[in-house]
Coordinates of C-alpha atoms in Angstrom, one line a residue:
Chain Q
M52 CA -37.0 1.3 -12.1
G53 CA -37.6 -1.9 -14.0
D54 CA -35.6 -0.5 -16.9
I55 CA -32.7 0.4 -14.7
L56 CA -32.7 -3.0 -13.1
S57 CA -32.7 -4.8 -16.4
L58 CA -29.9 -2.5 -17.6
L59 CA -27.8 -3.4 -14.5
W60 CA -28.7 -7.1 -15.1
T61 CA -27.4 -7.1 -18.6
H62 CA -24.2 -5.4 -17.4
L63 CA -23.9 -7.6 -14.4
D64 CA -20.1 -7.8 -14.5
V65 CA -19.8 -4.0 -14.4
T66 CA -22.4 -3.6 -11.7
V67 CA -20.7 -6.2 -9.4
A68 CA -17.4 -4.5 -10.1
I69 CA -18.8 -1.1 -9.1
L70 CA -20.4 -2.5 -5.9
L71 CA -17.2 -4.1 -5.0
F72 CA -15.4 -0.8 -5.6
G73 CA -17.9 0.9 -3.4
I74 CA -17.5 -1.6 -0.6
G75 CA -13.7 -1.3 -0.8
F76 CA -13.8 2.5 -0.8
T77 CA -16.2 2.6 2.2
T78 CA -13.9 0.1 4.1
L79 CA -10.9 2.3 3.3
L80 CA -12.5 5.5 4.5
L81 CA -14.6 4.4 7.5
H82 CA -12.3 1.9 9.3
H83 CA -9.8 3.1 11.8
N84 CA -7.7 -0.1 11.7
L85 CA -4.8 0.1 9.3
I86 CA -5.0 -3.5 8.3
K87 CA -8.7 -3.1 7.4
K88 CA -7.9 -0.1 5.4
I89 CA -5.4 -2.2 3.4
I90 CA -8.0 -4.9 2.9
G91 CA -10.4 -2.2 1.6
L92 CA -7.8 -1.0 -0.9
N93 CA -7.3 -4.6 -2.0
I94 CA -11.0 -5.0 -2.6
M95 CA -11.0 -1.9 -4.7
E96 CA -8.1 -3.3 -6.8
T97 CA -10.0 -6.6 -7.2
A98 CA -13.0 -4.6 -8.5
T99 CA -10.8 -2.9 -11.1
F100 CA -9.3 -6.2 -12.3
L101 CA -12.8 -7.7 -12.6
F102 CA -14.0 -4.8 -14.7
L103 CA -10.9 -4.9 -16.9
T104 CA -11.0 -8.7 -17.5
S105 CA -14.7 -8.7 -18.2
Q106 CA -14.2 -6.1 -20.9
G107 CA -12.0 -8.5 -22.8
F108 CA -14.5 -11.3 -22.8
I109 CA -16.4 -12.3 -26.0
A110 CA -19.3 -14.6 -25.5
G111 CA -18.8 -18.1 -26.9
R112 CA -15.1 -17.8 -27.6
A113 CA -12.1 -19.7 -26.1
A114 CA -9.2 -18.5 -24.1
P115 CA -6.3 -17.1 -26.3
V116 CA -4.3 -20.3 -26.2
L117 CA -4.2 -20.9 -29.9
A118 CA -5.0 -24.4 -31.3
E119 CA -3.7 -25.8 -34.5
G120 CA -5.8 -24.6 -37.5
A121 CA -8.4 -22.6 -35.6
A122 CA -9.6 -19.3 -37.0
A123 CA -8.3 -16.1 -35.3
A124 CA -11.9 -15.1 -34.7
G125 CA -12.4 -17.9 -32.2
Y126 CA -10.6 -16.4 -29.3
V127 CA -11.2 -13.7 -26.7
N128 CA -9.3 -10.5 -26.4
P129 CA -5.8 -11.2 -24.8
I130 CA -4.9 -7.5 -24.1
P131 CA -7.0 -7.0 -20.9
S132 CA -5.6 -10.2 -19.4
G133 CA -2.0 -8.9 -20.0
L134 CA -2.9 -5.5 -18.4
V135 CA -4.5 -7.2 -15.4
L136 CA -1.4 -9.3 -14.9
T137 CA 0.6 -6.1 -14.6
G138 CA -2.0 -4.7 -12.3
I139 CA -1.9 -7.7 -10.0
V140 CA 1.9 -7.6 -9.7
V141 CA 1.8 -3.9 -8.8
S142 CA -1.0 -4.4 -6.3
V143 CA 0.9 -7.3 -4.6
S144 CA 4.0 -5.0 -4.3
V145 CA 2.0 -2.1 -3.0
T146 CA 0.2 -4.3 -0.4
A147 CA 3.5 -5.7 0.8
V148 CA 5.0 -2.3 1.3
M149 CA 1.9 -1.0 3.1
L150 CA 2.0 -4.0 5.4
A151 CA 5.7 -3.4 6.1
L152 CA 5.0 0.2 7.0
T153 CA 2.1 -0.9 9.2
I154 CA 4.3 -3.3 11.0
R155 CA 6.9 -0.6 11.6
L156 CA 4.1 1.7 13.0
Y157 CA 2.9 -1.1 15.2
R158 CA 6.4 -1.7 16.6
R159 CA 6.6 1.9 17.5
Y160 CA 3.1 2.8 18.8
H161 CA 1.8 -0.7 19.7
T162 CA -1.6 0.1 18.1
L163 CA -3.2 -0.2 14.7
D164 CA -5.8 2.5 15.3
I165 CA -5.0 5.4 13.1
D166 CA -6.6 8.0 15.4
S167 CA -4.7 7.1 18.6
M168 CA -1.6 6.8 16.5
T169 CA -2.1 10.4 15.3
L170 CA -2.7 11.6 18.8
M171 CA 0.6 9.9 20.0
M172 CA 2.4 11.5 17.1
K173 CA 1.1 14.9 18.1
G174 CA 2.1 14.3 21.6
E175 CA 5.7 13.5 20.4
D176 CA 5.8 16.8 18.5
E177 CA 5.0 19.0 21.4
Chain X
M222 CA -12.8 52.7 15.1
K223 CA -9.3 52.1 16.3
K224 CA -10.2 53.4 19.7
K225 CA -13.1 51.0 19.8
I226 CA -10.9 48.0 19.0
A227 CA -8.4 49.2 21.7
D228 CA -11.3 49.4 24.1
I229 CA -12.4 45.9 23.3
L230 CA -8.9 44.5 23.7
R231 CA -8.5 46.3 27.0
Q232 CA -11.8 44.9 28.1
R233 CA -10.7 41.4 27.2
F234 CA -7.3 41.5 28.9
Y235 CA -8.1 43.7 31.9
G236 CA -11.7 43.0 32.6
D237 CA -13.8 45.9 33.8
E238 CA -10.9 47.5 35.6
S239 CA -8.9 50.3 34.0
P240 CA -5.3 49.5 33.2
L241 CA -4.2 52.2 35.5
D242 CA -4.4 51.4 39.1
E243 CA -5.7 54.0 41.6
D244 CA -2.3 54.1 43.1
M245 CA -0.8 54.8 39.8
I246 CA -3.2 57.6 39.0
A247 CA -2.6 59.0 42.4
S248 CA 1.2 58.9 42.0
L249 CA 0.8 60.5 38.5
G250 CA -1.2 63.3 40.1
E251 CA 1.3 63.8 42.9
Q252 CA 4.4 64.1 40.7
P253 CA 4.3 67.7 39.5
Q254 CA 3.8 69.0 43.0
G255 CA 6.7 67.4 44.7
L256 CA 9.9 65.9 43.3
T257 CA 10.8 66.4 39.7
R258 CA 11.9 62.8 39.7
S259 CA 10.1 60.0 41.4
S260 CA 12.1 58.0 43.9
N261 CA 13.4 54.6 43.3
E262 CA 10.9 53.1 45.7
A263 CA 8.0 54.7 43.8
L264 CA 9.4 53.4 40.5
E265 CA 9.8 49.9 41.8
A266 CA 6.3 49.9 43.2
L267 CA 5.0 51.0 39.8
E268 CA 7.0 48.2 38.1
G269 CA 5.7 45.7 40.6
V270 CA 2.1 46.7 39.9
R271 CA 2.7 46.5 36.1
E272 CA 4.3 43.0 36.4
L273 CA 1.4 41.8 38.4
R274 CA -1.1 43.0 35.8
V275 CA 0.9 41.4 33.0
Q276 CA 1.0 38.2 34.8
R277 CA -2.7 38.2 35.5
A278 CA -3.4 38.9 31.8
Q279 CA -1.1 36.1 30.7
E280 CA -2.9 33.7 33.1
Q281 CA -6.2 34.7 31.7
E282 CA -4.9 34.1 28.1
H283 CA -3.6 30.7 29.0
E284 CA -6.9 29.8 30.6
M285 CA -8.6 30.7 27.4
Y286 CA -6.3 28.6 25.2
R287 CA -6.6 25.7 27.6
Q288 CA -10.4 25.8 27.4
I289 CA -10.2 25.9 23.6
H290 CA -7.8 22.9 23.6
A291 CA -10.0 21.0 26.0
W292 CA -13.0 21.6 23.7
S293 CA -11.2 20.5 20.6
Y294 CA -10.0 17.3 22.3
S295 CA -13.4 16.3 23.6
S296 CA -16.4 17.5 21.7
G297 CA -14.5 19.0 18.7
V298 CA -13.0 15.7 17.9
K299 CA -16.3 14.0 18.2
I300 CA -18.0 16.5 15.9
I301 CA -15.3 16.2 13.3
Q302 CA -15.3 12.4 13.5
R303 CA -19.1 12.4 13.0
L304 CA -18.8 14.8 10.1
Y305 CA -16.0 12.7 8.6
R306 CA -18.1 9.6 8.8
I307 CA -21.1 11.2 7.2
L308 CA -19.1 12.9 4.5
S309 CA -17.2 9.7 3.6
A310 CA -20.4 7.7 3.5
V311 CA -22.0 10.4 1.2
T312 CA -18.8 10.4 -1.0
C313 CA -18.8 6.6 -1.4
F314 CA -22.5 6.6 -2.1
G315 CA -22.1 9.4 -4.6
I316 CA -19.2 7.7 -6.4
V317 CA -21.1 4.4 -6.6
M318 CA -24.2 6.1 -7.9
F319 CA -22.2 8.1 -10.5
L320 CA -20.4 4.9 -11.7
L321 CA -23.7 3.0 -11.9
W322 CA -25.0 5.9 -14.0
T323 CA -22.1 5.4 -16.4
V324 CA -23.2 1.8 -16.9
N325 CA -25.7 3.2 -19.3
T326 CA -23.0 4.2 -21.8
L327 CA -20.9 1.0 -21.6
P328 CA -21.1 -1.6 -24.3
P329 CA -22.9 -4.9 -23.5
F330 CA -21.0 -7.8 -21.9
G331 CA -19.3 -10.3 -24.3
D332 CA -20.2 -8.6 -27.5
P333 CA -17.7 -9.1 -30.4
G334 CA -18.3 -5.6 -31.6
N335 CA -17.2 -3.9 -28.4
P336 CA -14.7 -1.0 -29.0
D337 CA -11.8 -2.8 -27.1
N338 CA -12.0 -5.8 -29.5
N339 CA -10.3 -3.8 -32.2
E340 CA -7.6 -4.5 -34.8
V341 CA -4.8 -4.6 -32.2
A342 CA -6.3 -7.7 -30.5
A343 CA -7.1 -9.3 -33.9
R344 CA -3.5 -8.7 -35.1
Y345 CA -2.0 -10.2 -31.9
V346 CA -4.1 -13.4 -32.3
E347 CA -3.7 -13.6 -36.0
L348 CA 0.1 -13.0 -36.4
G349 CA 1.2 -13.7 -32.8
P350 CA 2.2 -17.4 -33.2
G351 CA 4.2 -16.6 -36.4
E352 CA 6.0 -13.6 -34.9
T353 CA 6.6 -14.8 -31.3
G354 CA 6.4 -18.6 -31.6
A355 CA 4.2 -18.7 -28.5
V356 CA 0.9 -20.5 -28.5
N357 CA -0.4 -18.8 -25.3
M358 CA -1.1 -15.4 -26.7
V359 CA -1.1 -13.6 -23.3
T360 CA 2.5 -14.8 -22.6
G361 CA 3.5 -14.1 -26.2
M362 CA 2.2 -10.5 -25.7
I363 CA 3.7 -9.8 -22.3
L364 CA 7.1 -11.4 -22.8
D365 CA 7.7 -10.6 -26.5
Y366 CA 5.8 -7.6 -27.7
R367 CA 5.8 -5.9 -24.3
A368 CA 8.8 -7.5 -22.7
F369 CA 10.1 -4.1 -21.6
D370 CA 6.9 -3.5 -19.6
T371 CA 7.3 -7.0 -17.9
F372 CA 10.9 -6.2 -17.0
G373 CA 9.5 -3.1 -15.3
E374 CA 7.0 -5.3 -13.4
A375 CA 9.7 -7.7 -12.2
T376 CA 11.7 -4.7 -11.1
V377 CA 8.7 -3.3 -9.2
L378 CA 8.5 -6.6 -7.3
F379 CA 12.2 -6.6 -6.6
T380 CA 12.0 -2.9 -5.4
A381 CA 9.0 -3.8 -3.2
A382 CA 11.0 -6.7 -1.6
C383 CA 13.9 -4.3 -1.1
S384 CA 11.7 -1.7 0.6
A385 CA 10.2 -4.3 2.8
L386 CA 13.7 -5.6 3.7
F387 CA 14.8 -2.0 4.5
L388 CA 11.7 -1.4 6.7
L389 CA 11.4 -4.7 8.5
K390 CA 14.8 -6.4 8.7
L391 CA 16.0 -6.7 12.3
H392 CA 19.7 -6.8 13.0
D393 CA 20.3 -10.3 14.1
H394 CA 23.8 -9.9 15.4
K395 CA 25.9 -7.0 16.7
D396 CA 29.5 -7.5 17.8
G397 CA 28.9 -11.2 17.9
K398 CA 26.0 -11.0 20.2
P399 CA 22.3 -11.4 19.2
T400 CA 20.4 -8.2 19.6
K401 CA 17.5 -7.7 21.9
T402 CA 14.8 -7.1 19.2
W403 CA 16.0 -10.2 17.4
L404 CA 15.7 -12.4 20.5
E405 CA 12.2 -11.0 21.1
A406 CA 11.2 -11.8 17.5
E407 CA 12.7 -15.3 17.8
Y408 CA 10.8 -15.8 21.1
D409 CA 7.5 -14.6 19.5
D410 CA 8.0 -16.9 16.6
R411 CA 8.6 -19.9 18.8
F412 CA 5.8 -18.9 21.2
H413 CA 3.0 -18.2 18.7
E414 CA 3.8 -20.6 15.8
P415 CA 3.3 -24.3 16.5
K416 CA 6.5 -26.3 16.2
N417 CA 6.7 -29.9 15.2
D418 CA 3.1 -30.1 14.2
Q419 CA 2.7 -33.8 13.0
I420 CA -0.2 -33.2 10.7
L421 CA 1.3 -30.1 9.1
Q422 CA 4.7 -31.8 8.7
F423 CA 3.2 -34.9 7.1
A424 CA 1.1 -32.7 4.7
A425 CA 4.2 -30.6 3.9
K426 CA 6.2 -33.7 3.3
L427 CA 3.6 -34.9 0.8
L428 CA 2.7 -31.7 -0.8
T429 CA 5.9 -29.5 -1.0
P430 CA 7.6 -31.5 -3.8
V431 CA 4.3 -31.7 -5.8
V432 CA 3.7 -28.0 -5.4
L433 CA 7.2 -27.0 -6.4
L434 CA 7.1 -29.4 -9.4
F435 CA 3.7 -28.0 -10.5
G436 CA 5.0 -24.5 -10.1
F437 CA 8.1 -25.3 -12.2
Y438 CA 5.8 -27.0 -14.8
V439 CA 3.7 -23.9 -15.0
V440 CA 6.8 -21.7 -15.5
L441 CA 8.3 -24.0 -18.2
N442 CA 5.0 -24.3 -20.1
G443 CA 4.1 -20.6 -20.0
H444 CA 4.2 -20.3 -23.7
I445 CA 2.2 -23.4 -24.4
T446 CA -0.5 -23.6 -21.7
P447 CA -2.1 -21.0 -19.5
G448 CA 0.3 -19.8 -16.9
G449 CA 3.8 -18.4 -17.0
G450 CA 6.4 -16.8 -14.8
F451 CA 4.2 -14.9 -12.5
S452 CA 1.7 -17.6 -11.7
G453 CA 4.3 -20.4 -11.6
G454 CA 6.6 -18.3 -9.4
A455 CA 3.7 -17.6 -7.0
I456 CA 3.0 -21.4 -6.8
M457 CA 6.6 -22.2 -6.1
G458 CA 6.7 -19.4 -3.4
A459 CA 3.7 -20.9 -1.8
G460 CA 5.4 -24.3 -1.7
L461 CA 8.4 -22.8 0.0
I462 CA 6.2 -21.0 2.6
L463 CA 4.4 -24.3 3.3
Y464 CA 7.7 -26.0 4.0
L465 CA 8.8 -23.2 6.2
N466 CA 5.6 -23.3 8.2
A467 CA 6.0 -27.0 8.8
Y468 CA 9.7 -27.3 9.5
G469 CA 10.7 -23.8 10.7
F470 CA 13.5 -21.5 9.8
K471 CA 16.4 -23.8 10.8
K472 CA 15.6 -26.2 8.0
T473 CA 14.8 -23.7 5.2
E474 CA 18.0 -21.8 6.0
R475 CA 20.0 -24.8 4.7
F476 CA 19.0 -23.9 1.1
F477 CA 17.4 -20.4 1.2
T478 CA 19.1 -17.6 3.0
Y479 CA 19.4 -13.9 2.5
R480 CA 22.3 -14.4 0.1
T481 CA 20.3 -16.8 -2.0
F482 CA 17.6 -14.2 -2.4
Q483 CA 20.2 -11.6 -3.3
W484 CA 22.0 -13.7 -5.9
V485 CA 19.0 -15.4 -7.4
T486 CA 17.0 -12.2 -8.0
F487 CA 20.1 -10.3 -9.1
A488 CA 21.0 -13.0 -11.6
A489 CA 17.5 -13.4 -12.9
L490 CA 17.0 -9.6 -13.4
L491 CA 20.4 -9.3 -15.0
S492 CA 19.9 -12.1 -17.4
Y493 CA 16.4 -10.8 -18.3
A494 CA 18.0 -7.4 -19.1
G495 CA 20.8 -9.1 -21.0
L496 CA 18.4 -11.2 -23.1
K497 CA 16.2 -8.3 -24.0
S498 CA 18.8 -5.6 -24.2
Y499 CA 18.6 -5.6 -28.0
S500 CA 15.0 -4.4 -27.8
F501 CA 15.9 -1.8 -25.1
Y502 CA 18.4 -0.4 -27.6
T503 CA 15.9 0.0 -30.3
G504 CA 13.1 1.5 -28.2
A505 CA 11.4 -1.9 -27.8
N506 CA 10.7 -2.2 -31.5
H507 CA 10.2 -5.8 -32.5
L508 CA 13.4 -7.1 -34.1
E509 CA 14.6 -10.5 -35.0
S510 CA 16.7 -11.9 -32.2
G511 CA 18.5 -14.5 -34.4
V512 CA 17.2 -17.3 -32.3
S513 CA 14.9 -19.6 -34.2
L514 CA 11.3 -19.6 -33.0
G515 CA 10.9 -23.3 -33.5
V516 CA 7.5 -25.1 -34.0
P517 CA 4.8 -23.3 -32.0
G518 CA 3.6 -25.8 -29.4
N519 CA 6.9 -27.4 -28.6
I520 CA 8.5 -26.9 -25.3
L521 CA 11.8 -25.6 -26.9
S522 CA 10.2 -22.9 -29.0
A523 CA 9.2 -19.3 -28.9
G524 CA 12.8 -17.9 -28.8
F525 CA 13.5 -16.0 -25.6
I526 CA 10.2 -16.5 -24.0
L527 CA 11.1 -19.7 -22.1
P528 CA 14.3 -18.2 -20.4
L529 CA 12.5 -15.0 -19.7
N530 CA 9.7 -17.0 -18.0
I531 CA 12.2 -18.8 -15.9
C532 CA 13.8 -15.5 -14.8
V533 CA 10.4 -13.9 -13.9
G534 CA 9.4 -17.1 -12.1
L535 CA 12.6 -17.1 -10.0
V536 CA 12.1 -13.4 -9.1
V537 CA 8.5 -13.9 -8.1
M538 CA 9.3 -17.0 -6.0
C539 CA 12.0 -15.3 -4.1
T540 CA 9.9 -12.2 -3.6
M541 CA 6.9 -14.1 -2.3
Y542 CA 9.1 -16.1 0.2
V543 CA 10.9 -13.0 1.4
F544 CA 7.7 -11.0 1.9
Y545 CA 6.4 -13.9 4.1
T546 CA 9.5 -14.3 6.2
L547 CA 10.0 -10.5 6.7
I548 CA 6.4 -10.0 7.8
R549 CA 6.5 -13.1 10.1
K550 CA 9.8 -12.6 11.8
G551 CA 11.8 -9.7 10.3
G552 CA 14.5 -11.7 8.7
V553 CA 15.1 -14.0 5.8

């Protein structure tokens, strides 16, 4: 047990990212409110970004904004930052579209609860 | 076997009684003795009895289905919901445990020898300033080496804004008269959002120019300092949203309408595509653009990165503002 804890402590960034992912996933699955589901998905995305950016970090090095005459070995890895930038943009777009769909559903059914919404939809079908 | 099934079915639909009524058996028995053909009355009576039986069987069937539905709507739903909650909790716990187990195989945090710190990153940092002219290597990477990808990103934002418009836009006028949904949204907006809030208006008066200027600074210095089109555009969008919250739609509509959004995003995306079309032609291979890269670190350097940053910043600003207005009121 002590070994496992010390391993998790040395990989603290990954551990926190995994826990955040778990919290987001549980929120996504267990809540009936659509807005809370979207929040859960956003927490999951944040966990992924945390994991990606932390993989690019190198201890004791500066951000990749190059200074005059500094050695190339003095900077952290710029690639994960660029990838996370892409991810953030896509997550913002997806969140916006999901919220728009939720608003449309609310305008029609006047509820955010997914179960009562499904029951109403079934009632419409019959 | 077949007979047995038939018996069971008969039992289910007719109960303990035989499908043939006593009258029917009696009439069957009578036939050969008397008339060769049964009379119309007798036939009608037989029909009537048969219809009655069919009706009763159908009623019993409906009753059965109704009971099944009632069960599935009351206790069935409850059981499935409980099962769903347990299963999803177990799934989440399992995924978290599995991921924590993989921590064992991951490289340590911040180690220079990690597999992702390979020759690609080293090459970007080493040759980047000479090849792109940008000092900020992240901007140099996303707007020069991978400009095609960033164009896709800007298009994703634009497409998301279009989908939100398509889903949420309320028709404000029809045949010269404001529509009912529009009036309701307008009333909600007036009712729920505070108007003429002194503190908010004073804060907005102080902050909006600073926020917009800072956003523009971040956009313009994307290749020199941390920042760039995406972050600067988000800051400028936040400034616009602050102004809108303080002064309402009437005042923002003087300079930002739906047409502004259309034209600004269209022009920005088109000029992005135009500036980078040479690299689209060559499959995003890195080619000389013919524009001098300048001295890395100067504001007018790095070739096309500065105009591309401005394009991306404008798209992000308009998209942020449009998301906010659509979600708040259903119009730009």
